[in-house]
């Protein structure tokens, strides 16, 4: 039997410190400069927000444009979504916390060494799926994906606490060449060694239409810090009286009550302080 059942003097522990947690989408300074060679800066400037960057992710939308006469099927390679960026930086209060060059390569090496099957299942939206070679990721030339920040930054993987009273910024450098993010499934008589096919492949473009940083924002439950004043202005002149102060659920049950009597109001003129409380010959109180 667990002996903790006998520890009746154990201090109170708030079982619901978080009232609400929701995802907030943070946009880049420029929502149009998000393609080849562009630097994408996504800031969090609200210092009052309580954020959880370890559970945040980069949301990407885009489309694949290829020549109409190219029969070869084109899709993303393994972990290809993060390969659209050749560098990622994370800053807190304008101080660089971590910088990763070629995040696609570094995250792949780390993932192959440490990811469990459960981790792989959670990363399918980040194009980490070896079963069908990601052939279902692009539909009608369009795609959407989510890259968990802890997939590419060790800081986000190791530090799983909230951040408060600070500004943050995520900086993504868009790659100048997208062919390293793609894989090809030949069809018909096309061969990649063919000069004509190579010329068509070089015309393939990946155009991003939306890049956002989705970060959990935590709303802390501080109701245990609230104080509520209840007044009984006209107390009957009887020796015994019951006062229905308020009705509350068991969850909202007050942790303590402070009861005081004041025989003089603020307009009463006397030598004593108007805020001095009176005993009123009280003998017993029950709550």
mmCIF file of C-alpha atoms in Angstrom:
data_model
loop_
_atom_site.group_PDB
_atom_site.id
_atom_site.type_symbol
_atom_site.label_atom_id
_atom_site.label_comp_id
_atom_site.label_asym_id
_atom_site.label_seq_id
_atom_site.Cartn_x
_atom_site.Cartn_y
_atom_site.Cartn_z
ATOM 1 C CA UNK A 1 0.000 0.000 0.000
ATOM 2 C CA UNK A 2 1.180 3.513 -0.803
ATOM 3 C CA UNK A 3 2.213 5.229 2.448
ATOM 4 C CA UNK A 4 1.447 8.653 0.983
ATOM 5 C CA UNK A 5 -2.195 8.019 1.911
ATOM 6 C CA UNK A 6 -1.196 8.527 5.559
ATOM 7 C CA UNK A 7 0.526 11.873 4.984
ATOM 8 C CA UNK A 8 -2.434 14.045 5.998
ATOM 9 C CA UNK A 9 -0.157 17.038 6.641
ATOM 10 C CA UNK A 10 1.122 17.135 3.075
ATOM 11 C CA UNK A 11 0.922 20.697 1.684
ATOM 12 C CA UNK A 12 -1.721 21.614 -0.848
ATOM 13 C CA UNK A 13 -0.791 21.076 -4.491
ATOM 14 C CA UNK A 14 -2.710 22.848 -7.215
ATOM 15 C CA UNK A 15 -3.748 20.134 -9.683
ATOM 16 C CA UNK A 16 -4.835 22.559 -12.418
ATOM 17 C CA UNK A 17 -2.190 25.296 -12.761
ATOM 18 C CA UNK A 18 -2.878 25.649 -16.503
ATOM 19 C CA UNK A 19 -6.262 27.076 -17.348
ATOM 20 C CA UNK A 20 -5.926 26.961 -21.123
ATOM 21 C CA UNK A 21 -3.361 26.248 -23.818
ATOM 22 C CA UNK A 22 -3.922 27.150 -27.457
ATOM 23 C CA UNK A 23 -1.883 27.454 -30.643
ATOM 24 C CA UNK A 24 -1.127 30.954 -31.871
ATOM 25 C CA UNK A 25 0.117 31.533 -35.413
ATOM 26 C CA UNK A 26 3.001 33.985 -35.722
ATOM 27 C CA UNK A 27 3.661 35.365 -39.213
ATOM 28 C CA UNK A 28 6.887 36.612 -40.837
ATOM 29 C CA UNK A 29 7.599 40.319 -41.220
ATOM 30 C CA UNK A 30 7.007 39.811 -44.943
ATOM 31 C CA UNK A 31 4.518 37.155 -46.014
ATOM 32 C CA UNK A 32 5.621 37.378 -49.668
ATOM 33 C CA UNK A 33 9.419 37.095 -49.341
ATOM 34 C CA UNK A 34 9.398 33.385 -48.521
ATOM 35 C CA UNK A 35 10.902 31.803 -51.606
ATOM 36 C CA UNK A 36 14.369 30.973 -52.940
ATOM 37 C CA UNK A 37 17.158 32.863 -51.210
ATOM 38 C CA UNK A 38 14.863 34.861 -48.911
ATOM 39 C CA UNK A 39 15.426 35.318 -45.192
ATOM 40 C CA UNK A 40 12.222 34.617 -43.264
ATOM 41 C CA UNK A 41 12.038 36.299 -39.852
ATOM 42 C CA UNK A 42 9.162 35.269 -37.584
ATOM 43 C CA UNK A 43 9.034 37.292 -34.338
ATOM 44 C CA UNK A 44 7.180 36.901 -31.042
ATOM 45 C CA UNK A 45 7.148 40.452 -29.709
ATOM 46 C CA UNK A 46 4.520 40.072 -26.990
ATOM 47 C CA UNK A 47 6.602 39.805 -23.813
ATOM 48 C CA UNK A 48 3.501 39.172 -21.696
ATOM 49 C CA UNK A 49 2.698 35.930 -23.519
ATOM 50 C CA UNK A 50 3.589 32.662 -21.786
ATOM 51 C CA UNK A 51 4.852 30.471 -24.632
ATOM 52 C CA UNK A 52 6.011 26.863 -24.916
ATOM 53 C CA UNK A 53 8.497 26.766 -27.838
ATOM 54 C CA UNK A 54 9.416 23.109 -27.252
ATOM 55 C CA UNK A 55 5.981 22.070 -28.563
ATOM 56 C CA UNK A 56 5.876 24.595 -31.410
ATOM 57 C CA UNK A 57 6.187 23.787 -35.102
ATOM 58 C CA UNK A 58 6.775 25.456 -38.450
ATOM 59 C CA UNK A 59 3.729 25.275 -40.716
ATOM 60 C CA UNK A 60 4.443 25.324 -44.456
ATOM 61 C CA UNK A 61 2.105 25.514 -47.439
ATOM 62 C CA UNK A 62 3.202 25.488 -51.048
ATOM 63 C CA UNK A 63 2.884 24.051 -54.512
ATOM 64 C CA UNK A 64 5.078 22.071 -56.862
ATOM 65 C CA UNK A 65 5.361 23.419 -60.399
ATOM 66 C CA UNK A 66 6.788 21.133 -63.072
ATOM 67 C CA UNK A 67 6.748 21.128 -66.889
ATOM 68 C CA UNK A 68 3.584 19.650 -68.344
ATOM 69 C CA UNK A 69 5.536 17.359 -70.687
ATOM 70 C CA UNK A 70 7.532 15.783 -67.836
ATOM 71 C CA UNK A 71 6.083 12.314 -67.193
ATOM 72 C CA UNK A 72 8.337 11.511 -64.226
ATOM 73 C CA UNK A 73 6.550 11.590 -60.870
ATOM 74 C CA UNK A 74 8.070 14.151 -58.513
ATOM 75 C CA UNK A 75 7.656 14.120 -54.739
ATOM 76 C CA UNK A 76 9.578 15.060 -51.619
ATOM 77 C CA UNK A 77 12.507 12.980 -50.459
ATOM 78 C CA UNK A 78 12.774 11.675 -46.914
ATOM 79 C CA UNK A 79 12.776 14.635 -44.488
ATOM 80 C CA UNK A 80 12.590 16.834 -47.555
ATOM 81 C CA UNK A 81 10.414 19.587 -46.106
ATOM 82 C CA UNK A 82 13.120 20.959 -43.831
ATOM 83 C CA UNK A 83 15.574 20.743 -46.763
ATOM 84 C CA UNK A 84 13.737 23.729 -48.249
ATOM 85 C CA UNK A 85 15.763 25.784 -45.752
ATOM 86 C CA UNK A 86 19.547 25.824 -45.618
ATOM 87 C CA UNK A 87 19.813 27.464 -42.191
ATOM 88 C CA UNK A 88 17.643 28.004 -39.116
ATOM 89 C CA UNK A 89 18.348 30.292 -36.150
ATOM 90 C CA UNK A 90 16.531 30.861 -32.879
ATOM 91 C CA UNK A 91 16.945 34.002 -30.772
ATOM 92 C CA UNK A 92 15.709 35.091 -27.336
ATOM 93 C CA UNK A 93 15.906 38.818 -26.532
ATOM 94 C CA UNK A 94 18.050 39.281 -29.673
ATOM 95 C CA UNK A 95 20.597 36.762 -28.354
ATOM 96 C CA UNK A 96 21.286 33.785 -30.599
ATOM 97 C CA UNK A 97 20.470 30.550 -28.769
ATOM 98 C CA UNK A 98 21.120 28.051 -31.550
ATOM 99 C CA UNK A 99 22.031 28.039 -35.220
ATOM 100 C CA UNK A 100 21.791 24.983 -37.466
ATOM 101 C CA UNK A 101 23.178 24.904 -40.994
ATOM 102 C CA UNK A 102 21.694 22.407 -43.426
ATOM 103 C CA UNK A 103 19.031 21.364 -40.886
ATOM 104 C CA UNK A 104 17.767 18.621 -43.190
ATOM 105 C CA UNK A 105 21.051 16.721 -42.989
ATOM 106 C CA UNK A 106 21.597 17.225 -39.252
ATOM 107 C CA UNK A 107 18.024 16.287 -38.304
ATOM 108 C CA UNK A 108 18.163 13.171 -40.508
ATOM 109 C CA UNK A 109 21.377 11.941 -38.886
ATOM 110 C CA UNK A 110 20.001 12.553 -35.424
ATOM 111 C CA UNK A 111 16.644 10.969 -36.266
ATOM 112 C CA UNK A 112 18.080 7.774 -37.710
ATOM 113 C CA UNK A 113 20.056 7.273 -34.498
ATOM 114 C CA UNK A 114 17.437 8.065 -31.875
ATOM 115 C CA UNK A 115 13.843 8.106 -33.182
ATOM 116 C CA UNK A 116 11.426 5.446 -31.994
ATOM 117 C CA UNK A 117 8.497 4.134 -34.092
ATOM 118 C CA UNK A 118 6.229 6.478 -32.111
ATOM 119 C CA UNK A 119 8.430 9.436 -33.048
ATOM 120 C CA UNK A 120 8.297 8.434 -36.708
ATOM 121 C CA UNK A 121 4.500 8.319 -36.621
ATOM 122 C CA UNK A 122 4.415 11.849 -35.212
ATOM 123 C CA UNK A 123 6.711 13.107 -37.978
ATOM 124 C CA UNK A 124 4.689 12.011 -40.994
ATOM 125 C CA UNK A 125 3.520 15.604 -41.527
ATOM 126 C CA UNK A 126 7.193 16.584 -41.651
ATOM 127 C CA UNK A 127 7.720 14.102 -44.543
ATOM 128 C CA UNK A 128 9.362 11.403 -42.485
ATOM 129 C CA UNK A 129 7.763 8.282 -43.897
ATOM 130 C CA UNK A 130 9.721 5.468 -45.500
ATOM 131 C CA UNK A 131 6.837 3.094 -46.194
ATOM 132 C CA UNK A 132 5.428 4.667 -49.355
ATOM 133 C CA UNK A 133 8.317 7.018 -50.231
ATOM 134 C CA UNK A 134 6.121 10.079 -49.486
ATOM 135 C CA UNK A 135 4.246 9.616 -52.767
ATOM 136 C CA UNK A 136 0.976 10.743 -51.175
ATOM 137 C CA UNK A 137 2.310 13.954 -49.694
ATOM 138 C CA UNK A 138 1.765 16.141 -52.770
ATOM 139 C CA UNK A 139 -1.801 16.172 -54.064
ATOM 140 C CA UNK A 140 -2.744 18.011 -57.260
ATOM 141 C CA UNK A 141 0.514 19.919 -57.089
ATOM 142 C CA UNK A 142 -0.102 21.315 -53.578
ATOM 143 C CA UNK A 143 1.232 20.318 -50.180
ATOM 144 C CA UNK A 144 1.106 21.290 -46.504
ATOM 145 C CA UNK A 145 3.406 20.172 -43.728
ATOM 146 C CA UNK A 146 4.454 20.758 -40.125
ATOM 147 C CA UNK A 147 8.036 20.691 -38.866
ATOM 148 C CA UNK A 148 8.300 20.343 -35.058
ATOM 149 C CA UNK A 149 10.904 22.742 -33.718
ATOM 150 C CA UNK A 150 12.391 19.989 -31.544
ATOM 151 C CA UNK A 151 12.999 17.996 -34.745
ATOM 152 C CA UNK A 152 15.656 20.492 -35.844
ATOM 153 C CA UNK A 153 16.748 22.380 -32.700
ATOM 154 C CA UNK A 154 18.308 20.651 -29.726
ATOM 155 C CA UNK A 155 17.264 23.554 -27.494
ATOM 156 C CA UNK A 156 13.586 22.874 -28.186
ATOM 157 C CA UNK A 157 14.084 19.161 -27.553
ATOM 158 C CA UNK A 158 15.889 19.586 -24.222
ATOM 159 C CA UNK A 159 14.223 22.661 -22.706
ATOM 160 C CA UNK A 160 10.542 21.824 -22.212
ATOM 161 C CA UNK A 161 9.611 24.766 -19.949
ATOM 162 C CA UNK A 162 7.597 27.878 -20.790
ATOM 163 C CA UNK A 163 9.236 31.209 -21.598
ATOM 164 C CA UNK A 164 7.989 34.476 -20.089
ATOM 165 C CA UNK A 165 8.957 38.161 -20.250
ATOM 166 C CA UNK A 166 11.085 37.786 -23.357
ATOM 167 C CA UNK A 167 10.976 38.362 -27.090
ATOM 168 C CA UNK A 168 11.721 35.513 -29.486
ATOM 169 C CA UNK A 169 12.567 35.246 -33.139
ATOM 170 C CA UNK A 170 12.849 32.328 -35.536
ATOM 171 C CA UNK A 171 14.960 32.987 -38.639
ATOM 172 C CA UNK A 172 14.749 30.666 -41.641
ATOM 173 C CA UNK A 173 17.014 31.024 -44.668
ATOM 174 C CA UNK A 174 15.312 29.700 -47.773
ATOM 175 C CA UNK A 175 17.467 27.403 -49.907
ATOM 176 C CA UNK A 176 18.452 28.567 -53.381
ATOM 177 C CA UNK A 177 18.076 25.086 -54.897
ATOM 178 C CA UNK A 178 15.094 22.821 -54.220
ATOM 179 C CA UNK A 179 16.218 19.741 -56.161
ATOM 180 C CA UNK A 180 17.880 18.371 -53.020
ATOM 181 C CA UNK A 181 14.439 18.174 -51.399
ATOM 182 C CA UNK A 182 12.911 16.097 -54.188
ATOM 183 C CA UNK A 183 12.980 12.526 -55.411
ATOM 184 C CA UNK A 184 11.904 11.202 -58.805
ATOM 185 C CA UNK A 185 9.999 8.114 -59.954
ATOM 186 C CA UNK A 186 10.655 7.593 -63.645
ATOM 187 C CA UNK A 187 7.788 6.822 -65.986
ATOM 188 C CA UNK A 188 7.659 5.910 -69.627
ATOM 189 C CA UNK A 189 10.986 5.991 -71.429
ATOM 190 C CA UNK A 190 12.401 8.909 -69.469
ATOM 191 C CA UNK A 191 15.878 8.532 -67.970
ATOM 192 C CA UNK A 192 17.475 11.069 -65.656
ATOM 193 C CA UNK A 193 20.752 10.794 -67.547
ATOM 194 C CA UNK A 194 19.002 12.091 -70.664
ATOM 195 C CA UNK A 195 19.937 15.714 -71.372
ATOM 196 C CA UNK A 196 16.363 16.598 -72.357
ATOM 197 C CA UNK A 197 14.934 15.109 -69.155
ATOM 198 C CA UNK A 198 17.570 16.918 -67.094
ATOM 199 C CA UNK A 199 16.584 20.215 -68.703
ATOM 200 C CA UNK A 200 12.948 19.586 -67.782
ATOM 201 C CA UNK A 201 13.851 18.613 -64.217
ATOM 202 C CA UNK A 202 15.779 21.856 -63.740
ATOM 203 C CA UNK A 203 12.580 23.776 -64.507
ATOM 204 C CA UNK A 204 10.812 22.252 -61.495
ATOM 205 C CA UNK A 205 10.008 24.870 -58.864
ATOM 206 C CA UNK A 206 8.683 24.737 -55.327
ATOM 207 C CA UNK A 207 6.743 27.882 -54.529
ATOM 208 C CA UNK A 208 5.872 28.476 -50.884
ATOM 209 C CA UNK A 209 2.591 30.279 -50.295
ATOM 210 C CA UNK A 210 2.545 30.358 -46.496
ATOM 211 C CA UNK A 211 5.060 29.960 -43.674
ATOM 212 C CA UNK A 212 3.949 30.322 -40.049
ATOM 213 C CA UNK A 213 5.339 29.551 -36.633
ATOM 214 C CA UNK A 214 2.620 27.937 -34.522
ATOM 215 C CA UNK A 215 3.470 28.250 -30.832
ATOM 216 C CA UNK A 216 1.431 27.029 -27.836
ATOM 217 C CA UNK A 217 0.407 29.959 -25.634
ATOM 218 C CA UNK A 218 -0.323 29.024 -22.022
ATOM 219 C CA UNK A 219 -2.935 30.782 -19.909
ATOM 220 C CA UNK A 220 -2.031 30.224 -16.270
ATOM 221 C CA UNK A 221 -4.770 29.553 -13.734
ATOM 222 C CA UNK A 222 -4.332 32.081 -10.918
ATOM 223 C CA UNK A 223 -7.737 31.785 -9.274
ATOM 224 C CA UNK A 224 -6.188 30.551 -6.048
ATOM 225 C CA UNK A 225 -4.699 34.038 -5.694
ATOM 226 C CA UNK A 226 -8.071 35.805 -5.814
ATOM 227 C CA UNK A 227 -9.503 37.499 -2.745
ATOM 228 C CA UNK A 228 -13.206 38.207 -2.522
ATOM 229 C CA UNK A 229 -14.763 40.597 0.011
ATOM 230 C CA UNK A 230 -18.306 39.819 1.194
ATOM 231 C CA UNK A 231 -20.129 42.353 3.401
ATOM 232 C CA UNK A 232 -23.156 41.980 5.687
ATOM 233 C CA UNK A 233 -24.128 45.638 6.235
ATOM 234 C CA UNK A 234 -27.182 45.242 8.497
ATOM 235 C CA UNK A 235 -26.553 42.535 11.074
ATOM 236 C CA UNK A 236 -29.652 41.715 13.170
ATOM 237 C CA UNK A 237 -29.309 42.414 16.897
ATOM 238 C CA UNK A 238 -29.562 38.787 17.941
ATOM 239 C CA UNK A 239 -27.226 36.492 19.823
ATOM 240 C CA UNK A 240 -27.120 33.913 17.020
ATOM 241 C CA UNK A 241 -27.231 34.372 13.269
ATOM 242 C CA UNK A 242 -26.616 32.267 10.109
ATOM 243 C CA UNK A 243 -25.194 34.047 7.072
ATOM 244 C CA UNK A 244 -25.324 32.473 3.605
ATOM 245 C CA UNK A 245 -22.218 34.082 2.144
ATOM 246 C CA UNK A 246 -22.138 32.447 -1.307
ATOM 247 C CA UNK A 247 -22.707 29.143 -3.058
ATOM 248 C CA UNK A 248 -19.738 27.527 -4.788
ATOM 249 C CA UNK A 249 -18.739 24.181 -6.198
ATOM 250 C CA UNK A 250 -16.277 21.903 -4.446
ATOM 251 C CA UNK A 251 -13.589 22.904 -6.936
ATOM 252 C CA UNK A 252 -14.049 26.601 -6.081
ATOM 253 C CA UNK A 253 -14.242 25.998 -2.341
ATOM 254 C CA UNK A 254 -12.306 28.741 -0.475
ATOM 255 C CA UNK A 255 -9.091 27.666 1.176
ATOM 256 C CA UNK A 256 -9.461 30.106 4.070
ATOM 257 C CA UNK A 257 -11.917 32.606 5.572
ATOM 258 C CA UNK A 258 -11.112 35.789 7.491
ATOM 259 C CA UNK A 259 -14.028 37.153 9.526
ATOM 260 C CA UNK A 260 -14.071 40.613 11.124
ATOM 261 C CA UNK A 261 -16.617 42.994 12.665
ATOM 262 C CA UNK A 262 -16.706 46.746 12.205
ATOM 263 C CA UNK A 263 -19.155 48.712 14.348
ATOM 264 C CA UNK A 264 -18.275 52.108 12.861
ATOM 265 C CA UNK A 265 -18.628 53.107 9.228
ATOM 266 C CA UNK A 266 -16.314 55.473 7.395
ATOM 267 C CA UNK A 267 -18.476 58.509 8.240
ATOM 268 C CA UNK A 268 -18.350 57.887 12.009
ATOM 269 C CA UNK A 269 -16.348 60.489 13.961
ATOM 270 C CA UNK A 270 -14.413 59.070 16.904
ATOM 271 C CA UNK A 271 -11.005 59.125 18.502
ATOM 272 C CA UNK A 272 -10.288 55.597 17.303
ATOM 273 C CA UNK A 273 -9.317 54.729 13.754
ATOM 274 C CA UNK A 274 -12.371 54.030 11.596
ATOM 275 C CA UNK A 275 -10.682 50.892 10.287
ATOM 276 C CA UNK A 276 -10.164 49.330 13.719
ATOM 277 C CA UNK A 277 -12.122 46.090 13.997
ATOM 278 C CA UNK A 278 -14.323 45.161 16.970
ATOM 279 C CA UNK A 279 -14.525 41.919 18.926
ATOM 280 C CA UNK A 280 -18.279 42.235 19.648
ATOM 281 C CA UNK A 281 -17.976 39.631 22.441
ATOM 282 C CA UNK A 282 -17.830 36.866 19.844
ATOM 283 C CA UNK A 283 -17.636 33.405 21.402
ATOM 284 C CA UNK A 284 -18.013 30.940 18.521
ATOM 285 C CA UNK A 285 -17.885 30.896 14.706
ATOM 286 C CA UNK A 286 -18.539 27.977 12.363
ATOM 287 C CA UNK A 287 -18.140 27.889 8.587
#
